[in-house]
CSV table of C-alpha atoms in Angstrom, one decimal:
chain,number,residue,atom,x,y,z
Q,1,UNK,CA,-47.1,-71.0,-10.5
Q,2,UNK,CA,-45.9,-72.4,-13.8
Q,3,UNK,CA,-49.5,-73.9,-14.8
Q,4,UNK,CA,-50.6,-70.6,-15.5
Q,5,UNK,CA,-49.3,-70.8,-18.8
Q,6,UNK,CA,-51.8,-73.7,-19.3
Q,7,UNK,CA,-54.5,-70.7,-19.6
Q,8,UNK,CA,-52.7,-69.2,-22.7
Q,9,UNK,CA,-52.8,-72.4,-24.7
Q,10,UNK,CA,-56.4,-73.2,-23.3
Q,11,UNK,CA,-55.1,-76.3,-21.6
Q,12,UNK,CA,-57.7,-76.1,-19.0
Q,13,UNK,CA,-60.2,-76.6,-21.6
Q,14,UNK,CA,-58.3,-79.1,-23.7
Q,15,UNK,CA,-58.4,-76.7,-26.6
Q,16,UNK,CA,-55.7,-77.4,-29.3
Q,17,UNK,CA,-53.6,-74.2,-30.0
Q,18,UNK,CA,-56.7,-71.9,-30.4
Q,19,UNK,CA,-57.0,-68.5,-29.2
Q,20,UNK,CA,-60.0,-66.8,-27.2
Q,21,UNK,CA,-63.1,-65.0,-27.9
Q,22,UNK,CA,-66.5,-63.8,-26.1
Q,23,UNK,CA,-69.4,-66.3,-25.3
Q,24,UNK,CA,-71.2,-69.3,-26.7
Q,25,UNK,CA,-68.0,-70.2,-28.3
Q,26,UNK,CA,-68.7,-73.9,-28.0
Q,27,UNK,CA,-71.6,-73.6,-30.0
Q,28,UNK,CA,-70.0,-73.4,-33.4
Q,29,UNK,CA,-73.2,-72.3,-35.5
Q,30,UNK,CA,-73.6,-69.5,-33.2
Q,31,UNK,CA,-70.1,-68.5,-33.5
Q,32,UNK,CA,-70.5,-68.1,-37.2
Q,33,UNK,CA,-73.0,-65.7,-37.0
Q,34,UNK,CA,-71.0,-63.5,-34.5
Q,35,UNK,CA,-72.9,-64.6,-31.2
Q,36,UNK,CA,-76.5,-64.1,-32.8
Q,37,UNK,CA,-78.3,-66.9,-31.0
Q,38,UNK,CA,-81.2,-65.9,-29.1
Q,39,UNK,CA,-83.7,-67.0,-32.0
Q,40,UNK,CA,-81.5,-69.4,-33.7
Q,41,UNK,CA,-80.6,-71.7,-30.9
Q,42,UNK,CA,-82.3,-74.9,-30.4
Q,43,UNK,CA,-82.4,-78.4,-28.8
Q,44,UNK,CA,-79.2,-78.6,-26.2
Q,45,UNK,CA,-77.8,-75.3,-27.8
Q,46,UNK,CA,-80.6,-73.3,-26.3
Q,47,UNK,CA,-78.8,-74.1,-22.8
Q,48,UNK,CA,-77.3,-70.6,-21.4
Q,49,UNK,CA,-78.7,-68.6,-24.3
Q,50,UNK,CA,-82.7,-69.0,-24.3
Q,51,UNK,CA,-84.4,-72.1,-22.3
Q,52,UNK,CA,-87.7,-71.3,-24.0
Q,53,UNK,CA,-86.6,-72.4,-27.4
Q,54,UNK,CA,-86.8,-75.9,-26.2
Q,55,UNK,CA,-90.6,-75.5,-26.4
Q,56,UNK,CA,-90.5,-74.7,-30.0
Q,57,UNK,CA,-92.0,-77.5,-32.3
Q,58,UNK,CA,-90.8,-79.0,-35.3
Q,59,UNK,CA,-87.1,-79.8,-34.4
Q,60,UNK,CA,-85.4,-83.1,-33.6
Q,61,UNK,CA,-87.1,-85.6,-31.1
Q,62,UNK,CA,-83.5,-86.4,-29.8
Q,63,UNK,CA,-80.1,-84.3,-30.2
Q,64,UNK,CA,-76.6,-84.8,-28.8
Q,65,UNK,CA,-73.2,-83.5,-29.2
Q,66,UNK,CA,-69.8,-84.7,-28.1
Q,67,UNK,CA,-66.7,-82.6,-27.8
Q,68,UNK,CA,-67.5,-79.0,-29.5
Q,69,UNK,CA,-65.0,-76.2,-28.6
Q,70,UNK,CA,-64.4,-72.7,-29.3
Q,71,UNK,CA,-61.9,-70.0,-28.1
Q,72,UNK,CA,-60.4,-66.4,-29.3
Q,73,UNK,CA,-58.9,-63.4,-28.0
Q,74,UNK,CA,-59.1,-59.7,-29.0
Q,75,UNK,CA,-56.7,-56.7,-28.3
Q,76,UNK,CA,-57.1,-53.0,-28.7
Q,77,UNK,CA,-53.2,-52.6,-27.5
Q,78,UNK,CA,-51.2,-55.1,-29.7
Q,79,UNK,CA,-50.6,-55.9,-33.2
Q,80,UNK,CA,-51.7,-59.5,-34.5
Q,81,UNK,CA,-48.1,-60.4,-34.6
Q,82,UNK,CA,-47.6,-59.4,-30.8
Q,83,UNK,CA,-50.9,-61.0,-29.9
Q,84,UNK,CA,-50.1,-64.3,-31.6
Q,85,UNK,CA,-46.7,-64.2,-29.4
Q,86,UNK,CA,-48.6,-63.7,-26.3
Q,87,UNK,CA,-50.7,-66.8,-27.0
Q,88,UNK,CA,-48.6,-69.1,-28.8
Q,89,UNK,CA,-44.8,-68.2,-27.9
Q,90,UNK,CA,-45.0,-67.9,-24.2
Q,91,UNK,CA,-41.6,-69.1,-23.5
Q,92,UNK,CA,-40.0,-66.6,-25.5
Q,93,UNK,CA,-38.0,-63.9,-23.7
Q,94,UNK,CA,-38.7,-60.1,-23.9
Q,95,UNK,CA,-35.8,-57.6,-24.8
Q,96,UNK,CA,-35.2,-54.5,-22.9
Q,97,UNK,CA,-36.8,-52.7,-25.8
Q,98,UNK,CA,-39.6,-54.9,-26.0
Q,99,UNK,CA,-40.3,-54.4,-22.3
Q,100,UNK,CA,-40.6,-50.5,-22.7
Q,101,UNK,CA,-42.5,-51.3,-25.8
Q,102,UNK,CA,-45.2,-53.2,-24.1
Q,103,UNK,CA,-45.0,-50.8,-21.0
Q,104,UNK,CA,-46.7,-48.3,-23.5
Q,105,UNK,CA,-49.1,-50.6,-25.4
Q,106,UNK,CA,-50.7,-51.9,-22.2
Q,107,UNK,CA,-51.5,-48.6,-21.2
Q,108,UNK,CA,-55.1,-49.1,-21.9
Q,109,UNK,CA,-58.5,-49.7,-20.2
Q,110,UNK,CA,-59.0,-52.4,-22.9
Q,111,UNK,CA,-55.6,-54.4,-23.5
Q,112,UNK,CA,-57.2,-57.6,-24.0
Q,113,UNK,CA,-60.5,-59.8,-23.9
Q,114,UNK,CA,-60.5,-63.6,-24.1
Q,115,UNK,CA,-62.6,-66.6,-23.3
Q,116,UNK,CA,-62.7,-70.3,-24.5
Q,117,UNK,CA,-65.9,-72.7,-24.1
Q,118,UNK,CA,-65.8,-76.5,-24.4
Q,119,UNK,CA,-69.1,-78.6,-24.3
Q,120,UNK,CA,-68.0,-82.1,-23.5
Q,121,UNK,CA,-71.8,-83.5,-23.6
Q,122,UNK,CA,-74.9,-82.3,-24.9
Q,123,UNK,CA,-78.2,-83.8,-25.0
Q,124,UNK,CA,-82.0,-82.8,-25.7
Q,125,UNK,CA,-85.2,-84.8,-26.0
Q,126,UNK,CA,-88.8,-83.9,-27.0
Q,127,UNK,CA,-91.5,-85.3,-24.8
Q,128,UNK,CA,-95.1,-85.5,-24.9
Q,129,UNK,CA,-97.1,-83.0,-23.1
Q,130,UNK,CA,-93.9,-82.0,-21.2
Q,131,UNK,CA,-91.9,-80.2,-23.7
Q,132,UNK,CA,-88.1,-79.9,-24.6
Q,133,UNK,CA,-85.3,-81.2,-21.8
Q,134,UNK,CA,-81.9,-80.7,-22.3
Q,135,UNK,CA,-78.9,-81.4,-20.3
Q,136,UNK,CA,-75.3,-80.7,-21.0
Q,137,UNK,CA,-71.5,-80.1,-19.2
Q,138,UNK,CA,-69.5,-77.5,-20.3
Q,139,UNK,CA,-66.1,-75.7,-19.3
Q,140,UNK,CA,-65.7,-72.0,-19.5
Q,141,UNK,CA,-63.0,-69.7,-19.1
Q,142,UNK,CA,-62.9,-65.7,-19.6
Q,143,UNK,CA,-60.6,-62.9,-18.9
Q,144,UNK,CA,-60.2,-59.1,-19.3
Q,145,UNK,CA,-57.1,-57.0,-18.8
Q,146,UNK,CA,-57.2,-53.0,-18.4
Q,147,UNK,CA,-54.1,-51.6,-17.0
Q,148,UNK,CA,-53.2,-47.5,-16.3
Q,149,UNK,CA,-49.9,-46.4,-17.1
Q,150,UNK,CA,-48.4,-47.0,-13.8
Q,151,UNK,CA,-49.7,-50.6,-13.6
Q,152,UNK,CA,-48.5,-51.4,-17.2
Q,153,UNK,CA,-44.8,-49.8,-16.2
Q,154,UNK,CA,-44.7,-51.9,-13.1
Q,155,UNK,CA,-45.6,-55.0,-14.9
Q,156,UNK,CA,-43.2,-54.7,-17.7
Q,157,UNK,CA,-40.4,-52.7,-15.8
Q,158,UNK,CA,-40.6,-54.1,-12.4
Q,159,UNK,CA,-38.5,-52.4,-9.8
Q,160,UNK,CA,-37.2,-49.9,-12.6
Q,161,UNK,CA,-40.7,-48.5,-13.0
Q,162,UNK,CA,-40.9,-44.3,-13.1
Q,163,UNK,CA,-43.5,-44.6,-10.3
Q,164,UNK,CA,-40.8,-45.8,-7.9
Q,165,UNK,CA,-38.2,-43.2,-8.8
Q,166,UNK,CA,-41.1,-40.4,-8.3
Q,167,UNK,CA,-41.6,-41.9,-4.5
Q,168,UNK,CA,-38.0,-42.5,-3.6
Q,169,UNK,CA,-38.1,-39.6,-1.5
Q,170,UNK,CA,-40.5,-41.2,0.8
Q,171,UNK,CA,-43.9,-39.8,-0.1
Q,172,UNK,CA,-45.4,-43.1,-0.9
Q,173,UNK,CA,-49.0,-43.2,-2.1
Q,174,UNK,CA,-51.6,-45.9,-1.8
Q,175,UNK,CA,-52.0,-48.8,-4.3
Q,176,UNK,CA,-55.4,-47.5,-5.2
Q,177,UNK,CA,-53.9,-44.1,-5.9
Q,178,UNK,CA,-51.1,-45.3,-8.0
Q,179,UNK,CA,-53.1,-48.2,-9.9
Q,180,UNK,CA,-56.5,-46.5,-10.3
Q,181,UNK,CA,-58.3,-47.8,-13.7
Q,182,UNK,CA,-56.7,-51.1,-13.5
Q,183,UNK,CA,-59.0,-54.1,-13.9
Q,184,UNK,CA,-57.5,-57.8,-14.1
Q,185,UNK,CA,-60.2,-60.7,-14.4
Q,186,UNK,CA,-60.0,-64.3,-14.9
Q,187,UNK,CA,-62.6,-67.1,-14.2
Q,188,UNK,CA,-62.5,-70.7,-15.1
Q,189,UNK,CA,-65.7,-72.8,-14.4
Q,190,UNK,CA,-67.0,-76.4,-14.9
Q,191,UNK,CA,-70.8,-76.5,-15.2
Q,192,UNK,CA,-73.5,-79.2,-15.4
Q,193,UNK,CA,-76.7,-77.7,-16.8
Q,194,UNK,CA,-80.4,-79.1,-17.1
Q,195,UNK,CA,-83.3,-76.9,-19.0
Q,196,UNK,CA,-86.6,-77.2,-19.9
Q,197,UNK,CA,-89.1,-75.5,-22.2
Q,198,UNK,CA,-92.7,-75.9,-23.1
Q,199,UNK,CA,-95.3,-74.4,-25.3
Q,200,UNK,CA,-97.9,-72.3,-23.0
Q,201,UNK,CA,-99.8,-70.5,-25.8
Q,202,UNK,CA,-100.7,-71.8,-29.2
Q,203,UNK,CA,-103.0,-69.6,-31.4
Q,204,UNK,CA,-102.9,-69.8,-35.3
Q,205,UNK,CA,-100.9,-66.9,-35.6
Q,206,UNK,CA,-98.8,-66.8,-32.2
Q,207,UNK,CA,-97.1,-69.4,-30.4
Q,208,UNK,CA,-95.5,-68.6,-26.9
Q,209,UNK,CA,-93.0,-70.9,-24.9
Q,210,UNK,CA,-91.6,-70.1,-21.7
Q,211,UNK,CA,-88.4,-72.0,-20.4
Q,212,UNK,CA,-86.0,-72.3,-17.5
Q,213,UNK,CA,-82.6,-73.9,-16.7
Q,214,UNK,CA,-80.4,-74.7,-13.8
Q,215,UNK,CA,-76.7,-75.3,-13.4
Q,216,UNK,CA,-74.5,-76.4,-10.7
Q,217,UNK,CA,-71.0,-74.8,-11.2
Q,218,UNK,CA,-68.0,-75.9,-9.7
Q,219,UNK,CA,-65.2,-73.2,-9.5
Q,220,UNK,CA,-61.8,-74.0,-10.8
Q,221,UNK,CA,-60.2,-70.8,-10.3
Q,222,UNK,CA,-60.8,-66.8,-10.0
Q,223,UNK,CA,-58.7,-63.9,-10.0
Q,224,UNK,CA,-60.6,-60.7,-9.8
Q,225,UNK,CA,-58.8,-57.4,-9.3
Q,226,UNK,CA,-60.2,-53.8,-9.6
Q,227,UNK,CA,-59.0,-50.7,-8.6
Q,228,UNK,CA,-60.4,-47.0,-8.3
Q,229,UNK,CA,-59.2,-44.1,-6.6
Q,230,UNK,CA,-59.4,-45.1,-2.8
Q,231,UNK,CA,-61.0,-48.3,-3.6
Q,232,UNK,CA,-59.1,-51.4,-4.2
Q,233,UNK,CA,-61.1,-54.9,-4.5
Q,234,UNK,CA,-58.8,-58.0,-5.2
Q,235,UNK,CA,-59.2,-61.5,-4.4
Q,236,UNK,CA,-58.3,-64.8,-6.1
Q,237,UNK,CA,-59.1,-68.5,-5.5
Q,238,UNK,CA,-57.4,-71.1,-7.7
Q,239,UNK,CA,-57.3,-74.8,-7.9
Q,240,UNK,CA,-54.1,-76.6,-7.4
Q,241,UNK,CA,-54.4,-77.3,-11.1
Q,242,UNK,CA,-52.5,-73.5,-11.3
Q,243,UNK,CA,-49.7,-75.0,-9.0
Q,244,UNK,CA,-49.4,-71.9,-6.8
Q,245,UNK,CA,-46.9,-71.6,-4.0
Q,246,UNK,CA,-48.7,-70.0,-1.2
Q,247,UNK,CA,-45.7,-70.2,1.1
Q,248,UNK,CA,-46.2,-69.4,4.9
Q,249,UNK,CA,-50.0,-68.2,4.4
Q,250,UNK,CA,-50.6,-71.9,4.6
Q,251,UNK,CA,-49.9,-72.3,8.3
Q,252,UNK,CA,-52.7,-69.8,8.9
Q,253,UNK,CA,-55.7,-71.4,10.2
Q,254,UNK,CA,-58.1,-69.3,8.2
Q,255,UNK,CA,-56.6,-70.6,5.2
Q,256,UNK,CA,-58.6,-73.5,3.6
Q,257,UNK,CA,-55.5,-75.2,1.5
Q,258,UNK,CA,-56.6,-77.0,-1.3
Q,259,UNK,CA,-54.2,-79.8,-3.0
Q,260,UNK,CA,-54.4,-82.8,-5.4
Q,261,UNK,CA,-54.6,-83.1,-9.2
Q,262,UNK,CA,-57.1,-82.5,-11.6
Q,263,UNK,CA,-59.4,-79.7,-11.7
Q,264,UNK,CA,-60.3,-79.8,-8.2
Q,265,UNK,CA,-62.9,-77.3,-7.4
Q,266,UNK,CA,-62.2,-74.4,-5.1
Q,267,UNK,CA,-65.8,-73.2,-5.2
Q,268,UNK,CA,-69.4,-73.8,-6.0
Q,269,UNK,CA,-72.4,-72.1,-6.9
Q,270,UNK,CA,-75.8,-72.4,-8.3
Q,271,UNK,CA,-76.9,-70.4,-11.5
Q,272,UNK,CA,-80.5,-69.9,-13.2
Q,273,UNK,CA,-81.7,-69.0,-16.5
Q,274,UNK,CA,-85.4,-67.8,-17.8
Q,275,UNK,CA,-86.7,-67.1,-21.1
Q,276,UNK,CA,-89.6,-66.5,-23.4
Q,277,UNK,CA,-89.8,-67.3,-27.1
Q,278,UNK,CA,-92.4,-66.3,-29.6
Q,279,UNK,CA,-93.4,-67.4,-33.1
Q,280,UNK,CA,-95.5,-64.8,-35.0
Q,281,UNK,CA,-97.2,-66.2,-38.1
Q,282,UNK,CA,-94.8,-68.6,-39.9
Q,283,UNK,CA,-91.9,-66.1,-40.4
Q,284,UNK,CA,-91.2,-64.1,-37.2
Q,285,UNK,CA,-89.4,-65.3,-34.3
Q,286,UNK,CA,-88.8,-63.2,-31.1
Q,287,UNK,CA,-87.0,-64.2,-27.8
Q,288,UNK,CA,-85.8,-62.6,-24.5
Q,289,UNK,CA,-84.0,-64.3,-21.7
Q,290,UNK,CA,-82.0,-63.6,-18.6
Q,291,UNK,CA,-79.0,-65.9,-18.2
Q,292,UNK,CA,-76.5,-66.5,-15.2
Q,293,UNK,CA,-78.5,-65.6,-12.1
Q,294,UNK,CA,-77.0,-66.9,-9.1
Q,295,UNK,CA,-74.0,-66.9,-7.0
Q,296,UNK,CA,-70.6,-68.4,-6.5
Q,297,UNK,CA,-69.1,-69.2,-3.2
Q,298,UNK,CA,-65.2,-69.5,-3.3
Q,299,UNK,CA,-63.6,-71.2,-0.2
Q,300,UNK,CA,-60.3,-73.0,-1.4
Q,301,UNK,CA,-57.0,-71.3,-1.7
Q,302,UNK,CA,-58.8,-67.8,-1.1
Q,303,UNK,CA,-56.8,-64.8,-0.6
Q,304,UNK,CA,-58.1,-61.2,-0.3
Q,305,UNK,CA,-56.2,-57.8,-0.4
Q,306,UNK,CA,-57.0,-54.5,0.8
Q,307,UNK,CA,-55.6,-51.0,0.2
Q,308,UNK,CA,-52.1,-50.4,1.3
Q,309,UNK,CA,-48.9,-48.2,0.6
Q,310,UNK,CA,-47.3,-48.9,-2.6
Q,311,UNK,CA,-44.6,-51.8,-2.3
Q,312,UNK,CA,-41.6,-51.8,-4.4
Q,313,UNK,CA,-41.0,-55.0,-6.7
Q,314,UNK,CA,-37.8,-57.2,-6.2
Q,315,UNK,CA,-38.3,-58.0,-9.8
Q,316,UNK,CA,-37.4,-56.6,-13.3
Q,317,UNK,CA,-41.2,-57.4,-14.2
Q,318,UNK,CA,-42.7,-59.5,-16.8
Q,319,UNK,CA,-39.8,-61.2,-18.6
Q,320,UNK,CA,-41.5,-63.2,-21.2
Q,321,UNK,CA,-44.6,-63.7,-23.6
Q,322,UNK,CA,-46.2,-65.6,-21.0
Q,323,UNK,CA,-48.0,-62.6,-19.6
Q,324,UNK,CA,-50.9,-64.3,-17.7
Q,325,UNK,CA,-48.4,-66.5,-15.2
Q,326,UNK,CA,-46.2,-63.6,-14.6
Q,327,UNK,CA,-48.8,-60.8,-14.3
Q,328,UNK,CA,-50.6,-62.9,-11.9
Q,329,UNK,CA,-47.3,-63.3,-9.9
Q,330,UNK,CA,-47.1,-59.6,-9.8
Q,331,UNK,CA,-50.7,-58.6,-9.2
Q,332,UNK,CA,-52.4,-61.7,-7.8
Q,333,UNK,CA,-50.8,-64.4,-5.4
Q,334,UNK,CA,-47.0,-64.2,-5.9
Q,335,UNK,CA,-44.2,-64.0,-3.3
Q,336,UNK,CA,-43.3,-60.6,-5.1
Q,337,UNK,CA,-46.9,-59.3,-5.3
Q,338,UNK,CA,-47.8,-55.7,-5.2
Q,339,UNK,CA,-50.6,-56.7,-2.7
Q,340,UNK,CA,-50.5,-57.8,0.9
Q,341,UNK,CA,-53.0,-60.6,0.8
Q,342,UNK,CA,-54.6,-62.3,3.7
Q,343,UNK,CA,-56.0,-65.6,4.0
Q,344,UNK,CA,-59.9,-65.8,3.6
Q,345,UNK,CA,-62.7,-68.3,4.6
Q,346,UNK,CA,-65.3,-67.4,2.2
Q,347,UNK,CA,-66.0,-65.0,-0.8
Q,348,UNK,CA,-69.5,-64.9,-2.6
Q,349,UNK,CA,-69.4,-63.5,-6.0
Q,350,UNK,CA,-72.6,-62.9,-8.2
Q,351,UNK,CA,-72.6,-64.9,-11.4
Q,352,UNK,CA,-72.0,-62.6,-14.8
Q,353,UNK,CA,-75.8,-62.0,-15.3
Q,354,UNK,CA,-76.8,-60.9,-18.9
Q,355,UNK,CA,-80.1,-59.9,-20.7
Q,356,UNK,CA,-80.7,-61.3,-23.8
Q,357,UNK,CA,-83.1,-60.0,-26.6
Q,358,UNK,CA,-83.5,-61.1,-30.2
Q,359,UNK,CA,-85.7,-61.0,-33.2
Q,360,UNK,CA,-85.5,-63.3,-36.3
Q,361,UNK,CA,-87.0,-63.7,-39.6
Q,362,UNK,CA,-87.2,-67.2,-41.3
Q,363,UNK,CA,-88.3,-67.0,-44.7
Q,364,UNK,CA,-87.7,-70.5,-45.7
Q,365,UNK,CA,-86.0,-73.5,-44.4
Q,366,UNK,CA,-83.2,-72.2,-46.7
Q,367,UNK,CA,-82.6,-68.6,-45.1
Q,368,UNK,CA,-83.1,-67.3,-41.9
Q,369,UNK,CA,-81.7,-63.7,-40.4
Q,370,UNK,CA,-81.8,-62.4,-36.8
Q,371,UNK,CA,-80.7,-59.5,-34.6
Q,372,UNK,CA,-79.4,-59.9,-30.8
Q,373,UNK,CA,-78.7,-57.7,-28.3
Q,374,UNK,CA,-76.9,-58.9,-25.2
Q,375,UNK,CA,-76.5,-56.4,-22.0
Q,376,UNK,CA,-74.4,-57.1,-18.9
Q,377,UNK,CA,-76.5,-56.6,-15.9
Q,378,UNK,CA,-73.5,-56.7,-13.4
Q,379,UNK,CA,-69.9,-55.8,-13.2
Q,380,UNK,CA,-68.2,-59.0,-12.0
Q,381,UNK,CA,-65.4,-61.1,-13.2
Q,382,UNK,CA,-66.4,-63.0,-16.4
Q,383,UNK,CA,-69.1,-60.5,-17.7
Q,384,UNK,CA,-69.3,-58.7,-20.8
Q,385,UNK,CA,-67.4,-55.4,-20.4
Q,386,UNK,CA,-69.8,-53.7,-22.7
Q,387,UNK,CA,-73.2,-54.6,-24.6
Q,388,UNK,CA,-73.1,-56.7,-27.4
Q,389,UNK,CA,-75.3,-56.2,-30.6
Q,390,UNK,CA,-75.0,-58.4,-33.4
Q,391,UNK,CA,-77.0,-59.4,-36.8
Q,392,UNK,CA,-76.6,-63.0,-38.3
Q,393,UNK,CA,-77.8,-65.0,-41.0
Q,394,UNK,CA,-77.9,-68.7,-42.2
Q,395,UNK,CA,-78.2,-69.6,-45.8
Q,396,UNK,CA,-78.6,-72.9,-47.3
Q,397,UNK,CA,-77.6,-73.1,-51.0
Q,398,UNK,CA,-78.0,-76.8,-50.7
Q,399,UNK,CA,-80.1,-79.3,-48.4
Q,400,UNK,CA,-76.6,-80.4,-47.1
Q,401,UNK,CA,-74.5,-77.1,-46.7
Q,402,UNK,CA,-75.3,-74.0,-44.5
Q,403,UNK,CA,-73.5,-70.9,-44.6
Q,404,UNK,CA,-73.5,-68.2,-41.9
Q,405,UNK,CA,-72.3,-64.7,-41.5
Q,406,UNK,CA,-73.5,-61.2,-40.2
Q,407,UNK,CA,-72.1,-58.4,-38.4
Q,408,UNK,CA,-71.4,-57.7,-34.8
Q,409,UNK,CA,-69.8,-55.2,-32.3
Q,410,UNK,CA,-69.5,-54.4,-28.5
Q,411,UNK,CA,-68.9,-56.6,-25.8
Q,412,UNK,CA,-65.6,-54.7,-25.3
Q,413,UNK,CA,-63.9,-55.7,-28.4
Q,414,UNK,CA,-63.5,-52.4,-30.1
Q,415,UNK,CA,-64.2,-53.1,-33.7
Q,416,UNK,CA,-66.9,-54.4,-36.0
Q,417,UNK,CA,-66.7,-58.1,-36.5
Q,418,UNK,CA,-67.5,-60.1,-39.6
Q,419,UNK,CA,-68.3,-63.7,-38.8
Q,420,UNK,CA,-68.1,-66.6,-41.1
Q,421,UNK,CA,-69.3,-70.2,-40.4
Q,422,UNK,CA,-69.5,-73.5,-42.7
Q,423,UNK,CA,-71.3,-76.2,-41.7
Q,424,UNK,CA,-72.5,-79.5,-43.2
Q,425,UNK,CA,-76.2,-80.3,-42.2
Q,426,UNK,CA,-78.1,-83.3,-43.1
Q,427,UNK,CA,-81.4,-84.6,-41.3
Q,428,UNK,CA,-79.3,-86.5,-38.5
Q,429,UNK,CA,-75.7,-85.0,-38.7
Q,430,UNK,CA,-73.8,-81.7,-38.5
Q,431,UNK,CA,-70.4,-80.6,-38.6
Q,432,UNK,CA,-68.7,-77.5,-39.1
Q,433,UNK,CA,-65.9,-74.8,-38.3
Q,434,UNK,CA,-66.5,-71.1,-37.6
Q,435,UNK,CA,-64.8,-67.7,-36.7
Q,436,UNK,CA,-66.2,-64.7,-34.9
Q,437,UNK,CA,-64.2,-62.4,-37.0
Q,438,UNK,CA,-62.7,-63.3,-40.3
Q,439,UNK,CA,-61.4,-59.6,-40.8
Q,440,UNK,CA,-59.6,-59.9,-37.4
Q,441,UNK,CA,-57.6,-62.9,-38.4
Q,442,UNK,CA,-55.8,-61.0,-40.9
Q,443,UNK,CA,-56.0,-57.7,-39.4
Q,444,UNK,CA,-52.5,-56.0,-38.0
Q,445,UNK,CA,-54.3,-53.7,-35.8
Q,446,UNK,CA,-57.1,-54.4,-33.4
Q,447,UNK,CA,-56.7,-58.2,-34.2
Q,448,UNK,CA,-59.2,-60.7,-33.0
Q,449,UNK,CA,-58.3,-64.2,-33.2
Q,450,UNK,CA,-60.9,-66.8,-32.8
Q,451,UNK,CA,-62.2,-70.3,-34.0
Q,452,UNK,CA,-64.7,-72.6,-33.2
Q,453,UNK,CA,-65.4,-76.4,-34.5
Q,454,UNK,CA,-67.6,-79.5,-33.6
Q,455,UNK,CA,-67.8,-82.8,-35.8
Q,456,UNK,CA,-70.1,-84.9,-33.7
Q,457,UNK,CA,-73.6,-83.4,-33.5
Q,458,UNK,CA,-76.7,-85.7,-34.1
Q,459,UNK,CA,-80.2,-85.2,-34.6
Q,460,UNK,CA,-82.7,-88.1,-34.8
Q,461,UNK,CA,-86.7,-88.1,-35.6
Q,462,UNK,CA,-86.5,-84.3,-37.0
Q,463,UNK,CA,-85.5,-82.5,-39.9
Q,464,UNK,CA,-82.3,-80.5,-40.2
Q,465,UNK,CA,-82.4,-76.8,-39.0
């Protein structure tokens, strides 16, 4: 399973040495406002946020981008130095003292949250009568790690974990009892999007737009392990990109073995977005949207697990900073896994549905402020682990420079974030860099490493936003 380390470098998304963060990270302007985007997003940026914004007037007639990306990771269990090693120094071995230290530090229901987005292509056009139409291709990955004490000790101490000594007399409990409270989730998706928005009400002091979006999704991989007392839910479906050795399970006629090179999807699905956008007077903007309605169907390399007696590991547990790879071998699909996995034909899973609401005030072409709330509507791999609340602003001290900042919190990151973004903006071109939390880049406790960038965004036939 040596290609699991690709995710710790975000290799799946071709991101150069970045960390991970929340959502909309491929939109560097939204990242600079801490993810506040429901009323700000326009053109192809409205895809996945609020498609109704495509119906607003006054924007560019044509807008397009190539190669925008962002990524980030946060932790409530690790220091900044430790977190950086888990991201950048994955080949470094752990000492026995470090293994004991991490067995304690990883005992948390919110060890880490990470995600990465890359928009390879985005395009939008404004058409008479029809309204705004946008298309894009995006790669997304997201994950969450939460371990109870037994899970953390088993992960880093392996067969020497105290739980094995406690059960040496023969009274072996169920896995769901030993690991209750443990959650491990990872998703990797490739999606093709189309969205449309149009004006449905046009009064002197009130304009209302409605929009909808559709996406065809290719599933590159998923791991979803959730354990509660008496209830174990665990399955995985991983592309050949991850280079998993499935051993004898490949001879099972129920196992749909996928081989080959590249992303090689192992699932597919369909997603939908709907939204409304209102402009009240000349200054106030309101937005409401539901995103990621729909389902994924996973069929390739599918393994599922059910509750059983606790197995003793043969290994000494995680021995390097390559946590994702080694933890996956223990909890997901490795030959020395805690779970007894069975081959499966098909697994359906809901998409990470979210409700977005926002309000903004645009005082001039130089200043706009907004407030966003995003609520997760289901508990599935890839969704927010808690509601997100953010306040953001854009300020243009000159016609060609836009500065972004604000405050945001929630989404499972455990701290108040101070974003910062810098964008060079003209009537036809934009480029910029941003971070979701400038304080988290240097904080020693509860670090939040994030970055986003784009240098090839163009707008034609309209004015700079």
